[in-house]
mmCIF file with all atom_site columns, C-alpha atoms in Angstrom:
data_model
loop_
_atom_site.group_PDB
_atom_site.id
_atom_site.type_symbol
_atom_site.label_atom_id
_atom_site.label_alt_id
_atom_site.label_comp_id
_atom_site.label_asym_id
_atom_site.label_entity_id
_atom_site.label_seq_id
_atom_site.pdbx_PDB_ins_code
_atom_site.Cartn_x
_atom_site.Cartn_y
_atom_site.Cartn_z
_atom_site.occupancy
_atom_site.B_iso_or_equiv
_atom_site.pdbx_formal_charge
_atom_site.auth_seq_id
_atom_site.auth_comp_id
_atom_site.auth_asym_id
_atom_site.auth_atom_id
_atom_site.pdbx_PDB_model_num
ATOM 1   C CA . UNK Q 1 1   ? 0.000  0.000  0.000   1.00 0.00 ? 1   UNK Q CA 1
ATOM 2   C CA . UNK Q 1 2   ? 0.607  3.782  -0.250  1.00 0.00 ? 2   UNK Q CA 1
ATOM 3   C CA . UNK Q 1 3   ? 0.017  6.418  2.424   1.00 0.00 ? 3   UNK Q CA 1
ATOM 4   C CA . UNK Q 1 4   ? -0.959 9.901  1.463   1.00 0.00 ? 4   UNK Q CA 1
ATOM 5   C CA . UNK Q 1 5   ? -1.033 12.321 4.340   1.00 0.00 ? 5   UNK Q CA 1
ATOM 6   C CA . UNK Q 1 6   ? -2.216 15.177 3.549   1.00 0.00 ? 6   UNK Q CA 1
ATOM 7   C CA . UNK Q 1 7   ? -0.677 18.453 5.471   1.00 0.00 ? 7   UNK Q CA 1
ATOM 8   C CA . UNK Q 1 8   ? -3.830 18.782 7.846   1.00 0.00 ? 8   UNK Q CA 1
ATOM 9   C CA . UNK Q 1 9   ? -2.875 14.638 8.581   1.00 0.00 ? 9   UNK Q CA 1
ATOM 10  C CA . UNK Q 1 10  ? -5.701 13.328 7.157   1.00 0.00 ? 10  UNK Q CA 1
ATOM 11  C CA . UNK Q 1 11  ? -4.316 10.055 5.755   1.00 0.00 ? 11  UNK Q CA 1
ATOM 12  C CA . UNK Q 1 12  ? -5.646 7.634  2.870   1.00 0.00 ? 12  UNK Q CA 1
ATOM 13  C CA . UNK Q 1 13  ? -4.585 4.513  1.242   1.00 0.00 ? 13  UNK Q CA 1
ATOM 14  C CA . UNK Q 1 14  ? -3.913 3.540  -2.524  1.00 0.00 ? 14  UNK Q CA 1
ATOM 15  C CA . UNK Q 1 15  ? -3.102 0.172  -3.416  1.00 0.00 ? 15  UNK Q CA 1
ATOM 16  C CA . UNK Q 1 16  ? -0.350 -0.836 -5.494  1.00 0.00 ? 16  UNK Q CA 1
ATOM 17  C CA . UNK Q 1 17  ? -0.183 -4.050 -7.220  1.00 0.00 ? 17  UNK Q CA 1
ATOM 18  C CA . UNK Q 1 18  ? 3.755  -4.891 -5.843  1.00 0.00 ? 18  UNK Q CA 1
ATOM 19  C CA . UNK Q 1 19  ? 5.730  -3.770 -2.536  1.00 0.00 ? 19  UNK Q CA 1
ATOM 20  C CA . UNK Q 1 20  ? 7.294  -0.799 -2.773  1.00 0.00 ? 20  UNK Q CA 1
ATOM 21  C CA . UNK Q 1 21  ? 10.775 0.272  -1.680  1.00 0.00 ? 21  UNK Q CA 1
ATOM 22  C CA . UNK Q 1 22  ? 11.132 4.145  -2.017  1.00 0.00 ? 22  UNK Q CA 1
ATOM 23  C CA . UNK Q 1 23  ? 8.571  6.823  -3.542  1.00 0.00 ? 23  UNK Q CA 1
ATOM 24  C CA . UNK Q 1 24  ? 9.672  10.317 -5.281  1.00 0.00 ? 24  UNK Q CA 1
ATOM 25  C CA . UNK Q 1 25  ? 6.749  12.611 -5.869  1.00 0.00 ? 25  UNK Q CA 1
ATOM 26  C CA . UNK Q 1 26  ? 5.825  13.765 -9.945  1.00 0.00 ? 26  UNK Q CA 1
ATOM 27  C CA . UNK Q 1 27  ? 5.313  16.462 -11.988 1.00 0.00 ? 27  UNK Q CA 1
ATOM 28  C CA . UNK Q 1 28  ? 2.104  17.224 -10.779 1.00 0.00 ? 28  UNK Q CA 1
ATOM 29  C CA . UNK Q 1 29  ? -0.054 16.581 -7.393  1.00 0.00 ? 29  UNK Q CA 1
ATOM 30  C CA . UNK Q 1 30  ? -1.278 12.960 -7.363  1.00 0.00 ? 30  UNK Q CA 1
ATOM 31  C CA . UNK Q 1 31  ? 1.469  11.869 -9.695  1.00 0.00 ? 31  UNK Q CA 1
ATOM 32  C CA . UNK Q 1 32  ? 4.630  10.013 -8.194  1.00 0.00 ? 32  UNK Q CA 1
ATOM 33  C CA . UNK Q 1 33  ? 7.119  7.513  -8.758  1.00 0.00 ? 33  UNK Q CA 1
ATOM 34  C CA . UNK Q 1 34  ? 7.557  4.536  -7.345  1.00 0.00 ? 34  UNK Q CA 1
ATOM 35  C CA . UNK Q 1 35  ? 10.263 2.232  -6.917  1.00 0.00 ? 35  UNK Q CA 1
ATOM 36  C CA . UNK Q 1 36  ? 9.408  -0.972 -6.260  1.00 0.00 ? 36  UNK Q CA 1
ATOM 37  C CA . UNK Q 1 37  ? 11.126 -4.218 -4.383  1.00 0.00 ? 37  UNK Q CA 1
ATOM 38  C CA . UNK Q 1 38  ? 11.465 -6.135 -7.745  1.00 0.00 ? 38  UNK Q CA 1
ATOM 39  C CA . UNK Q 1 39  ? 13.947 -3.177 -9.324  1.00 0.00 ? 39  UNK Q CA 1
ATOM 40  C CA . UNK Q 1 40  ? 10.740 -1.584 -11.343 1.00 0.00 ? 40  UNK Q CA 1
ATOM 41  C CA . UNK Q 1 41  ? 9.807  2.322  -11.536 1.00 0.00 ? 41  UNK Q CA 1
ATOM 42  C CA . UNK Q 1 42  ? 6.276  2.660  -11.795 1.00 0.00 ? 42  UNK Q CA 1
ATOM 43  C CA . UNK Q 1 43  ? 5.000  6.495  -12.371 1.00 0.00 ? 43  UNK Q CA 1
ATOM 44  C CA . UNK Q 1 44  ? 1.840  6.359  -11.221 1.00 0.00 ? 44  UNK Q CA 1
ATOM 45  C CA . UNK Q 1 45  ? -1.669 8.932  -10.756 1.00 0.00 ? 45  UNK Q CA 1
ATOM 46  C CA . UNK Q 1 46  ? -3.081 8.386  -7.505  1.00 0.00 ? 46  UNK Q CA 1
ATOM 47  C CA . UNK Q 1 47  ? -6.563 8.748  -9.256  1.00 0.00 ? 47  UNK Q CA 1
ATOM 48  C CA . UNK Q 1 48  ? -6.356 7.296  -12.728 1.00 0.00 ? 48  UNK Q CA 1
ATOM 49  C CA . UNK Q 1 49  ? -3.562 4.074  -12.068 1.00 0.00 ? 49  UNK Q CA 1
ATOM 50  C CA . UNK Q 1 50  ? -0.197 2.798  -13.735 1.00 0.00 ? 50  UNK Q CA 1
ATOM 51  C CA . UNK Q 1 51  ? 0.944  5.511  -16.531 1.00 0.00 ? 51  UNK Q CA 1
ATOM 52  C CA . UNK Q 1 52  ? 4.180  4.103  -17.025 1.00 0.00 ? 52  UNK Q CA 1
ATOM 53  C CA . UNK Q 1 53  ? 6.732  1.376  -16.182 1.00 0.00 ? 53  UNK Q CA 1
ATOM 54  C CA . UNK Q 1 54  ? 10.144 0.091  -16.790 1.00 0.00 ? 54  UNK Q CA 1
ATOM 55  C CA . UNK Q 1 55  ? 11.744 -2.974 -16.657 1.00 0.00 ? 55  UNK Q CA 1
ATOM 56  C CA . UNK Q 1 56  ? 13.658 -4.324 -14.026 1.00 0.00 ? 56  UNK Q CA 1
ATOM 57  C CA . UNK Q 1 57  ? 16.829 -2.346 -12.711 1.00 0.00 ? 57  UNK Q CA 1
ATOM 58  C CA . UNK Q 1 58  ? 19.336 -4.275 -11.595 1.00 0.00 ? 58  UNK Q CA 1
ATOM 59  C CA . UNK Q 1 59  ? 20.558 -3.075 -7.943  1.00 0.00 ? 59  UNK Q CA 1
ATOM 60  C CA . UNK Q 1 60  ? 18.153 -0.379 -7.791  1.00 0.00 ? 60  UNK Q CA 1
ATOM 61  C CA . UNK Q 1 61  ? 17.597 1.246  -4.549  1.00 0.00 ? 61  UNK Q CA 1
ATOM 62  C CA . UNK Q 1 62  ? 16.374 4.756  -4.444  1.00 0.00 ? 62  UNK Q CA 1
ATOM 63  C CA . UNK Q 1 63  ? 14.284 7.358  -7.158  1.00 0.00 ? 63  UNK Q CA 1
ATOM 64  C CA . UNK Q 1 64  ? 14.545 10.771 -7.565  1.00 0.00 ? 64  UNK Q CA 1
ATOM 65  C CA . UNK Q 1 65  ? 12.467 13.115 -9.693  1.00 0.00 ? 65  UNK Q CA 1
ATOM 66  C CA . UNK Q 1 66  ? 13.306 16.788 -10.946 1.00 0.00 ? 66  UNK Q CA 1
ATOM 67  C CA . UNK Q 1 67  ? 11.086 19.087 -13.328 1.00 0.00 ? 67  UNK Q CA 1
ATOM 68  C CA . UNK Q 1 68  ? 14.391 20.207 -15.333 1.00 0.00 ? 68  UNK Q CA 1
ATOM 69  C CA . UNK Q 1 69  ? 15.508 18.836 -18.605 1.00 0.00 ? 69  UNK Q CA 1
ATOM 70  C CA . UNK Q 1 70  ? 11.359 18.431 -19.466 1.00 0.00 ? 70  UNK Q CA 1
ATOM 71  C CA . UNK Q 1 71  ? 11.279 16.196 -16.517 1.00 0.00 ? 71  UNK Q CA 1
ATOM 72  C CA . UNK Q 1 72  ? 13.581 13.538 -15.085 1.00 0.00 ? 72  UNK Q CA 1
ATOM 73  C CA . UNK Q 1 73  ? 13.404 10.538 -12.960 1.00 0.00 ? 73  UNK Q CA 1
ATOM 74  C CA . UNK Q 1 74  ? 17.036 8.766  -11.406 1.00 0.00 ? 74  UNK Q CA 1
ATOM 75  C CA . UNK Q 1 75  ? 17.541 5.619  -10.024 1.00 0.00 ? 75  UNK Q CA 1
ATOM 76  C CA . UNK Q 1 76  ? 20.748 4.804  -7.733  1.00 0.00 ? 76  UNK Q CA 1
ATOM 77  C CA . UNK Q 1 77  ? 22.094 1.427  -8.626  1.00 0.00 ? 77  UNK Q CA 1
ATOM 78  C CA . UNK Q 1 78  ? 23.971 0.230  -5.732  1.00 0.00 ? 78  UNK Q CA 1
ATOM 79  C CA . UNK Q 1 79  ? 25.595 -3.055 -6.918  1.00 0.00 ? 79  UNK Q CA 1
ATOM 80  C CA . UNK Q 1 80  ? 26.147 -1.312 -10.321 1.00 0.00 ? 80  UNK Q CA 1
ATOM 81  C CA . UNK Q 1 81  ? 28.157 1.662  -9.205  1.00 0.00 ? 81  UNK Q CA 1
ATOM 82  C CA . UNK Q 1 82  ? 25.749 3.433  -11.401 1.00 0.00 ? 82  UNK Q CA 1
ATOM 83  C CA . UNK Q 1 83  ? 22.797 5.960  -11.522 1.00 0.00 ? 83  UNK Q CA 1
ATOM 84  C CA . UNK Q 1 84  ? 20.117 5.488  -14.602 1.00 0.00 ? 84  UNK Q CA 1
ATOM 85  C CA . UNK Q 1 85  ? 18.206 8.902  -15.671 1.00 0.00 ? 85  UNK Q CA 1
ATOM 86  C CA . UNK Q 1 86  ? 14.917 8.670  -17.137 1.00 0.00 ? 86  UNK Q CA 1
ATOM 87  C CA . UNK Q 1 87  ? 12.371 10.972 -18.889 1.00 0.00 ? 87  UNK Q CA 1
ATOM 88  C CA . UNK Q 1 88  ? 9.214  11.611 -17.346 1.00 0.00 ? 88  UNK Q CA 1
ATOM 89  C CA . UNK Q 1 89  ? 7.601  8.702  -18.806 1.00 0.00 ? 89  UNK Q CA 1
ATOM 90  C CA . UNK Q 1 90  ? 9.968  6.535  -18.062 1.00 0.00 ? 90  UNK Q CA 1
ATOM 91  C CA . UNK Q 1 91  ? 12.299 6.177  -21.247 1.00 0.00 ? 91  UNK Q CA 1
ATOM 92  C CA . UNK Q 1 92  ? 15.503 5.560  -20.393 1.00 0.00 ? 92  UNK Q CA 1
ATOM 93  C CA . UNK Q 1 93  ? 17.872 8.957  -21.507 1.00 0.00 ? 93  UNK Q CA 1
ATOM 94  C CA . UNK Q 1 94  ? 21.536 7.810  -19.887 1.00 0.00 ? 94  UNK Q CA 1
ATOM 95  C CA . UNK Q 1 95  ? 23.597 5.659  -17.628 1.00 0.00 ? 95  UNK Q CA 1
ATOM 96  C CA . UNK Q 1 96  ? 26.652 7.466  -15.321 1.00 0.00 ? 96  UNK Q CA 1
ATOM 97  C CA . UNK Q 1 97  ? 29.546 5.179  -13.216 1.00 0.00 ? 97  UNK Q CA 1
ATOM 98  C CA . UNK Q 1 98  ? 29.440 7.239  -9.801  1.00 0.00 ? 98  UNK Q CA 1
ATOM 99  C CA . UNK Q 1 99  ? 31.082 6.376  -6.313  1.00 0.00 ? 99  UNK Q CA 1
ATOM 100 C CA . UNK Q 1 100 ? 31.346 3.428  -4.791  1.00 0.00 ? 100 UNK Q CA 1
ATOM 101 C CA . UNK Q 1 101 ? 28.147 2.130  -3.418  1.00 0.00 ? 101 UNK Q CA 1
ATOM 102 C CA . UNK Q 1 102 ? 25.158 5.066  -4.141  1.00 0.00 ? 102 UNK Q CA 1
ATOM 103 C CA . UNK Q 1 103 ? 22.304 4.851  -1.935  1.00 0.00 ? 103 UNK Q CA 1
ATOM 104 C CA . UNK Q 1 104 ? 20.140 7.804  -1.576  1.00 0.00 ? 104 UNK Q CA 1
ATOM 105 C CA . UNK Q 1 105 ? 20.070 10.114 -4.477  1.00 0.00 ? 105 UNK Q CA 1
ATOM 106 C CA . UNK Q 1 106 ? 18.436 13.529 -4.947  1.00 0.00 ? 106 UNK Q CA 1
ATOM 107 C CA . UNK Q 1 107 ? 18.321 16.575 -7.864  1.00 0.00 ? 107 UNK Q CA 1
ATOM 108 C CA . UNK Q 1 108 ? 19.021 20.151 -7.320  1.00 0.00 ? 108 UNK Q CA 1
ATOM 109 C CA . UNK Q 1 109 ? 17.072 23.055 -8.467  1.00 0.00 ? 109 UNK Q CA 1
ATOM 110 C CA . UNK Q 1 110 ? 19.502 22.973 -11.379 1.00 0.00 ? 110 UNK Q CA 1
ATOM 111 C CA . UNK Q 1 111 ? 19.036 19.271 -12.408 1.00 0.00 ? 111 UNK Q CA 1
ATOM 112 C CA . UNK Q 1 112 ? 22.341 18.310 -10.659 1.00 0.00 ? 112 UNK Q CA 1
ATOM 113 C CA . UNK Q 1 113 ? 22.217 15.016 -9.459  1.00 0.00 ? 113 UNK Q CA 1
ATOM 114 C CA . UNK Q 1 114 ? 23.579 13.773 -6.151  1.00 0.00 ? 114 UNK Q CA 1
ATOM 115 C CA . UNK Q 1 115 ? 24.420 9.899  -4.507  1.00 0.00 ? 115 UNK Q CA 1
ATOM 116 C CA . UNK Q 1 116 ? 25.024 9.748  -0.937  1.00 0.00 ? 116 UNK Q CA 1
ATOM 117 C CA . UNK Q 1 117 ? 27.547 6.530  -1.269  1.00 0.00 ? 117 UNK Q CA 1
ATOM 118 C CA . UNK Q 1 118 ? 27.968 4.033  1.214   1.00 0.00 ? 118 UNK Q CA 1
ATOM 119 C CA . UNK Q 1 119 ? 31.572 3.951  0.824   1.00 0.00 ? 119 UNK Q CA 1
ATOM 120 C CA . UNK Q 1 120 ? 31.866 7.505  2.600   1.00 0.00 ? 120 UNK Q CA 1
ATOM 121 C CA . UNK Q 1 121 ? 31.168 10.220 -0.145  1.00 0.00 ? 121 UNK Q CA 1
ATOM 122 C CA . UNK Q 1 122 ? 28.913 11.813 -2.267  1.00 0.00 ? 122 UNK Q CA 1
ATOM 123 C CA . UNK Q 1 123 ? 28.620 11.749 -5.947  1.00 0.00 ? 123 UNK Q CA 1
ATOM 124 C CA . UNK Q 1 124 ? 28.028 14.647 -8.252  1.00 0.00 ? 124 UNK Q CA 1
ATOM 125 C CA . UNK Q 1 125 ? 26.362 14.245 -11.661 1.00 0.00 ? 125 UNK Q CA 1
ATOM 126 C CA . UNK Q 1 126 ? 26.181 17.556 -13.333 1.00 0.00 ? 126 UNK Q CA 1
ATOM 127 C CA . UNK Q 1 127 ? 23.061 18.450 -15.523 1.00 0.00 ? 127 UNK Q CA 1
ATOM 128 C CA . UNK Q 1 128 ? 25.835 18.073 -18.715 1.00 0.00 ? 128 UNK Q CA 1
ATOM 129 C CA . UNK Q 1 129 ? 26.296 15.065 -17.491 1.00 0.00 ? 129 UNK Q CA 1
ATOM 130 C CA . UNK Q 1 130 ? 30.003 14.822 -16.147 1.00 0.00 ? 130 UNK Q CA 1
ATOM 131 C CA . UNK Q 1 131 ? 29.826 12.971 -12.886 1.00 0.00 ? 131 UNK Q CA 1
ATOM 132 C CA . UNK Q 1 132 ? 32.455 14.024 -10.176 1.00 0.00 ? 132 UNK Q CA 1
ATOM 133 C CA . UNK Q 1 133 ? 32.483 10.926 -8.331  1.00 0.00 ? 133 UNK Q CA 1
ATOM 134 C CA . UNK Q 1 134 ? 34.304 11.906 -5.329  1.00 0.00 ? 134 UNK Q CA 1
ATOM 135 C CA . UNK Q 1 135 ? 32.379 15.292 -4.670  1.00 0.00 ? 135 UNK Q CA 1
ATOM 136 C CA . UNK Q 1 136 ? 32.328 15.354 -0.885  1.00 0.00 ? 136 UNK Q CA 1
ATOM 137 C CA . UNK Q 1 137 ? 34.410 12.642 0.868   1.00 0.00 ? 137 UNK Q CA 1
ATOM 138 C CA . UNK Q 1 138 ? 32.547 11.644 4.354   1.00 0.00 ? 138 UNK Q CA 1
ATOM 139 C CA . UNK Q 1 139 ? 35.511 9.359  5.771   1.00 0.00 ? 139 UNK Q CA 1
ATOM 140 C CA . UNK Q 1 140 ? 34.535 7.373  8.893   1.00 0.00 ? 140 UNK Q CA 1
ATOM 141 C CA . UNK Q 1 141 ? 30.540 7.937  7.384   1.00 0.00 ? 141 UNK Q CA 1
ATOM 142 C CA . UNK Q 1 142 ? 28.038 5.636  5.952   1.00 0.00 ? 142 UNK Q CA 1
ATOM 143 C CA . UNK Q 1 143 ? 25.791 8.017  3.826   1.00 0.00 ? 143 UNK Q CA 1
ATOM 144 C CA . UNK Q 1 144 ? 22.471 6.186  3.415   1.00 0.00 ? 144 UNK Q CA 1
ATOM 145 C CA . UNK Q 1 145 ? 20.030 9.031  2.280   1.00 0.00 ? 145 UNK Q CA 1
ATOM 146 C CA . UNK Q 1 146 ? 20.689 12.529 0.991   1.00 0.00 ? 146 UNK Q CA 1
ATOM 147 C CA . UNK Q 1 147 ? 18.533 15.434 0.445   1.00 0.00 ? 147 UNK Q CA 1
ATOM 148 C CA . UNK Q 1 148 ? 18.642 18.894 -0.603  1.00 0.00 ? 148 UNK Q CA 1
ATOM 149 C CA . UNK Q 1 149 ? 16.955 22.083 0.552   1.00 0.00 ? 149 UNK Q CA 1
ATOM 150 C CA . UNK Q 1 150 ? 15.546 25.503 -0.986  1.00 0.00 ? 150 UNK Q CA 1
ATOM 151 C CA . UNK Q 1 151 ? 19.079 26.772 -1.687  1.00 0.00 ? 151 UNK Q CA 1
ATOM 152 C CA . UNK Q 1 152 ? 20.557 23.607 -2.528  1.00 0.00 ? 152 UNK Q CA 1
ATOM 153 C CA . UNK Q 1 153 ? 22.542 22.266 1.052   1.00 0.00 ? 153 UNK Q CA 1
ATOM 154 C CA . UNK Q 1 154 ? 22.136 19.328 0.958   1.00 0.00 ? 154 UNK Q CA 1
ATOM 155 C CA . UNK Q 1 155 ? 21.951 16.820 4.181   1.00 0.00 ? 155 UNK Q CA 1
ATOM 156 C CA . UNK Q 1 156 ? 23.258 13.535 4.229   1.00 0.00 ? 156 UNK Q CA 1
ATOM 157 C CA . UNK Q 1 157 ? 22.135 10.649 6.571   1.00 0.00 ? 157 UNK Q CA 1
ATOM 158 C CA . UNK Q 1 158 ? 24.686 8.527  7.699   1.00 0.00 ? 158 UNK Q CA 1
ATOM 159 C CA . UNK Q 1 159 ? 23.151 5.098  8.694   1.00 0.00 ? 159 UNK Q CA 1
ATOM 160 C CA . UNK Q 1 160 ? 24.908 4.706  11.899  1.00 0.00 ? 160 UNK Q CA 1
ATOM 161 C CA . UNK Q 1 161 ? 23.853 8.119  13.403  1.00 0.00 ? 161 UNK Q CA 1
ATOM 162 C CA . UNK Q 1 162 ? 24.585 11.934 12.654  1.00 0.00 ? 162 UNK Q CA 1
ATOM 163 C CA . UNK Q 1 163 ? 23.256 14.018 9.730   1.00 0.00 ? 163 UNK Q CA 1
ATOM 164 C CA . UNK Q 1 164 ? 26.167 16.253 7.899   1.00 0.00 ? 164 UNK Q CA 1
ATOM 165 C CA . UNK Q 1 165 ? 25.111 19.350 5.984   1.00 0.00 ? 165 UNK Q CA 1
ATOM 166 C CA . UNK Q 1 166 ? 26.666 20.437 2.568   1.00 0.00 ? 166 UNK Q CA 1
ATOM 167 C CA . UNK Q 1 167 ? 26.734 24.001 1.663   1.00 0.00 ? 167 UNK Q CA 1
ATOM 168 C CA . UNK Q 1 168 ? 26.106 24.797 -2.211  1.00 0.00 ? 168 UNK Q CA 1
ATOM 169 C CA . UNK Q 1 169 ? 29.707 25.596 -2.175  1.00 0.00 ? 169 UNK Q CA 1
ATOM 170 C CA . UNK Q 1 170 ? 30.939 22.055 -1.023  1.00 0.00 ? 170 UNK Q CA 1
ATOM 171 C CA . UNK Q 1 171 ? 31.955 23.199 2.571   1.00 0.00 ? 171 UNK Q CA 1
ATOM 172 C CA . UNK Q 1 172 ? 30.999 20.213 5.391   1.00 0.00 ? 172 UNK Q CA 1
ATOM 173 C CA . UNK Q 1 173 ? 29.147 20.473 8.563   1.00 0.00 ? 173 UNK Q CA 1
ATOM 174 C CA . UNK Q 1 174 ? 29.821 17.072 9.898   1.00 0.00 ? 174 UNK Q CA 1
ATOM 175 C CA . UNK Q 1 175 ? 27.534 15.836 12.767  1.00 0.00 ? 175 UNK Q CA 1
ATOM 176 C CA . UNK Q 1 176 ? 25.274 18.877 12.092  1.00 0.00 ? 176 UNK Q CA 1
ATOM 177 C CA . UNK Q 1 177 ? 22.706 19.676 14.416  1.00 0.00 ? 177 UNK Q CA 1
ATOM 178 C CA . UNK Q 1 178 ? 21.639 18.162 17.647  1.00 0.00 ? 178 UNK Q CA 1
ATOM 179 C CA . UNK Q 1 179 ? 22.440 14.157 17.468  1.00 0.00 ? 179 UNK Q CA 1
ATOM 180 C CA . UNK Q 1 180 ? 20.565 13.008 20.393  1.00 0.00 ? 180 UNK Q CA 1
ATOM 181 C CA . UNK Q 1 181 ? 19.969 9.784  18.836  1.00 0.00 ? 181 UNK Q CA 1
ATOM 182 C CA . UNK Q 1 182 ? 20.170 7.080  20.994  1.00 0.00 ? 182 UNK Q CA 1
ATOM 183 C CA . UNK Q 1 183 ? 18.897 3.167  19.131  1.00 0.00 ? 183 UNK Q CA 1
ATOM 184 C CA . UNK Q 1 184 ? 20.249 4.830  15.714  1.00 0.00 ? 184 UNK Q CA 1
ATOM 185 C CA . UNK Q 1 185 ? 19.886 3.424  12.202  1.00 0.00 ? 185 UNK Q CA 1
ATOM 186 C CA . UNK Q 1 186 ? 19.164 6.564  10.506  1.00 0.00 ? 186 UNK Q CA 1
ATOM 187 C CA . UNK Q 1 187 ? 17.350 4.911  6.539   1.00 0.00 ? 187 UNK Q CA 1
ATOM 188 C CA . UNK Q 1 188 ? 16.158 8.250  5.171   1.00 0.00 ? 188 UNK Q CA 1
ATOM 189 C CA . UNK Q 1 189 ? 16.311 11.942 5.353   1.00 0.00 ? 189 UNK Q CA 1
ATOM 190 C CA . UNK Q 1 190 ? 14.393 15.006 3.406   1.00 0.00 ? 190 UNK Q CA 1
ATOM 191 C CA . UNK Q 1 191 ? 13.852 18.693 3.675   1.00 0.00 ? 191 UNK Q CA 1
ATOM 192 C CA . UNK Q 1 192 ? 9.907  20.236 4.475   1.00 0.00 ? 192 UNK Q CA 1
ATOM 193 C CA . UNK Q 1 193 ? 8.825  23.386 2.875   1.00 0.00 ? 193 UNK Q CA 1
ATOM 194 C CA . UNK Q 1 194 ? 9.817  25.366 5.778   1.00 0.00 ? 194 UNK Q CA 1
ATOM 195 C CA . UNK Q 1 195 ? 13.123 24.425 5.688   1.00 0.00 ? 195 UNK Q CA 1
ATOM 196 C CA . UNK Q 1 196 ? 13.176 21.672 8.848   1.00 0.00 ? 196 UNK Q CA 1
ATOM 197 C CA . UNK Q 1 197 ? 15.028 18.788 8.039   1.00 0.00 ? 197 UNK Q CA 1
ATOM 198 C CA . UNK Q 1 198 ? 13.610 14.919 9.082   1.00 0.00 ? 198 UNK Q CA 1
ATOM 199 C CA . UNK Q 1 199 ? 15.029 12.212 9.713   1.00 0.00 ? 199 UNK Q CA 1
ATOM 200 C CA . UNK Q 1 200 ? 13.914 8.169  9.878   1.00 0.00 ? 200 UNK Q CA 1
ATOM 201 C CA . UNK Q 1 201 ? 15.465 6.349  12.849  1.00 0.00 ? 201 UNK Q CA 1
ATOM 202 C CA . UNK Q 1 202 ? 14.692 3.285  12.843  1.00 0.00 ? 202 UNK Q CA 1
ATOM 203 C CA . UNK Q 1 203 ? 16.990 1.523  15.677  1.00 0.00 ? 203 UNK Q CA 1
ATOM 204 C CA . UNK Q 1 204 ? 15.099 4.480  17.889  1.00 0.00 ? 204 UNK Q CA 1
ATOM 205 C CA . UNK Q 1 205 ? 11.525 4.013  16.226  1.00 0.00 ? 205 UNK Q CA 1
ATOM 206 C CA . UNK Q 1 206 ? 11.400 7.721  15.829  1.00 0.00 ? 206 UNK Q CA 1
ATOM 207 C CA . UNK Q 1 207 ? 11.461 10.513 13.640  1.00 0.00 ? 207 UNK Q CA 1
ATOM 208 C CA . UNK Q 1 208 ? 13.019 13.090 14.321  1.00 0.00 ? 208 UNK Q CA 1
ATOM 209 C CA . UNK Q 1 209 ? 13.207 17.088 12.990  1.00 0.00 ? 209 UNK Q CA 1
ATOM 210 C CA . UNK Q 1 210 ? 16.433 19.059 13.054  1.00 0.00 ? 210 UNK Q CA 1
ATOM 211 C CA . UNK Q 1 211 ? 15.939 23.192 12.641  1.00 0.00 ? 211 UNK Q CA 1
ATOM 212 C CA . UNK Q 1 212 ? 18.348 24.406 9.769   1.00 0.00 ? 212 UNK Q CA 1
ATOM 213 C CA . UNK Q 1 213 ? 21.129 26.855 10.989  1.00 0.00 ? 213 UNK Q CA 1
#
């Protein structure tokens, strides 16, 4: 199943016809895509059904979608090394060798794509497409999720606990914010509208919200 919640927390269910392993939201509201167990993207309307679908990706483990470029949707590959762009209806446009492991994977406002890499570093693919593969290197880190906010910082998860910020200029903020995280294996991270940052613990059960500097 999928939850919606809506922002007054009214929640409702869709049904899906497979399990489903991450979720990006689409062009428009009521249209997202999901990434399911089996390696499939399915972009689907939350009123009208399936509008799309690829075939299976092999080592796929998180989706991303961005408006630039006419509308893009990428898929970290983490047994591949790789990240595979898509159009907005799922055709697929390019393939890109990245760092070592990508996990989580997000777009900036500029169609830059970025892998948080379980290795210890984040990937950069550029919307030209030249990939710096060692854009940030987290040593000591396992980056599990990544996300970016309104002026394109972006936060990256590391599974084992902590949360380290990235300005738009590359500098690091490691451990940023309070880490009062007792239990921790952090799985995702992403940025509200106003700015607050949340994370999924899952050794704690918890999620928790971290105010930007």
């Amino acid at each position: 199943k999928l939850y919606r919640i809506s922002p007054d927390g009214t929640t409702s269910t869709v049904n899906t016809t497979r399990p489903n392993q991450s979720i990006a939201l689409g062009e428009t509201d009521g249209v997202v895509f999901l990434l399911e167990f089996d390696g499939r993207v399915e972009k689907l309307d939350l009123s009208t059904g399936q509008l799309a679908i690829t075939g299976r990706i092999d080592g796929a483990w998180d989706v991303a979608y961005s408006s630039t470029g006419g509308g893009r949707v990428a898929v970290s590959q983490f047994n591949q090394d790789k990240v595979s762009v898509f159009d907005s209806n799922l055709s697929l446009l390019s393939t890109h060798d990245v760092g070592d492991d990508p996990r989580g994977i997000t777009f900036d406002s500029s169609g830059n794509i970025y892998t948080a890499n379980f290795s210890g570093s984040v990937s950069r693919i550029a919307a030209n497409g030249e990939v710096t593969s060692n854009y940030v290197a987290l040593s000591g880190k396992s980056p599990i999720d990544i996300a970016v906010d309104d002026e394109d910082a972006l936060y990256v998860a590391d599974m084992n606990g902590g949360v380290s910020r990235i300005t738009p200029e590359g500098a690091v903020m490691a451990n940023w914010g309070p880490q009062d995280q007792g239990g921790t294996i952090l799985r995702s991270v992403d940025v509200g509208p106003d700015g607050s940052v949340w994370v999924a613990n899952e050794g704690a059960e918890k999620v928790q919200k971290f105010i930007p500097p």
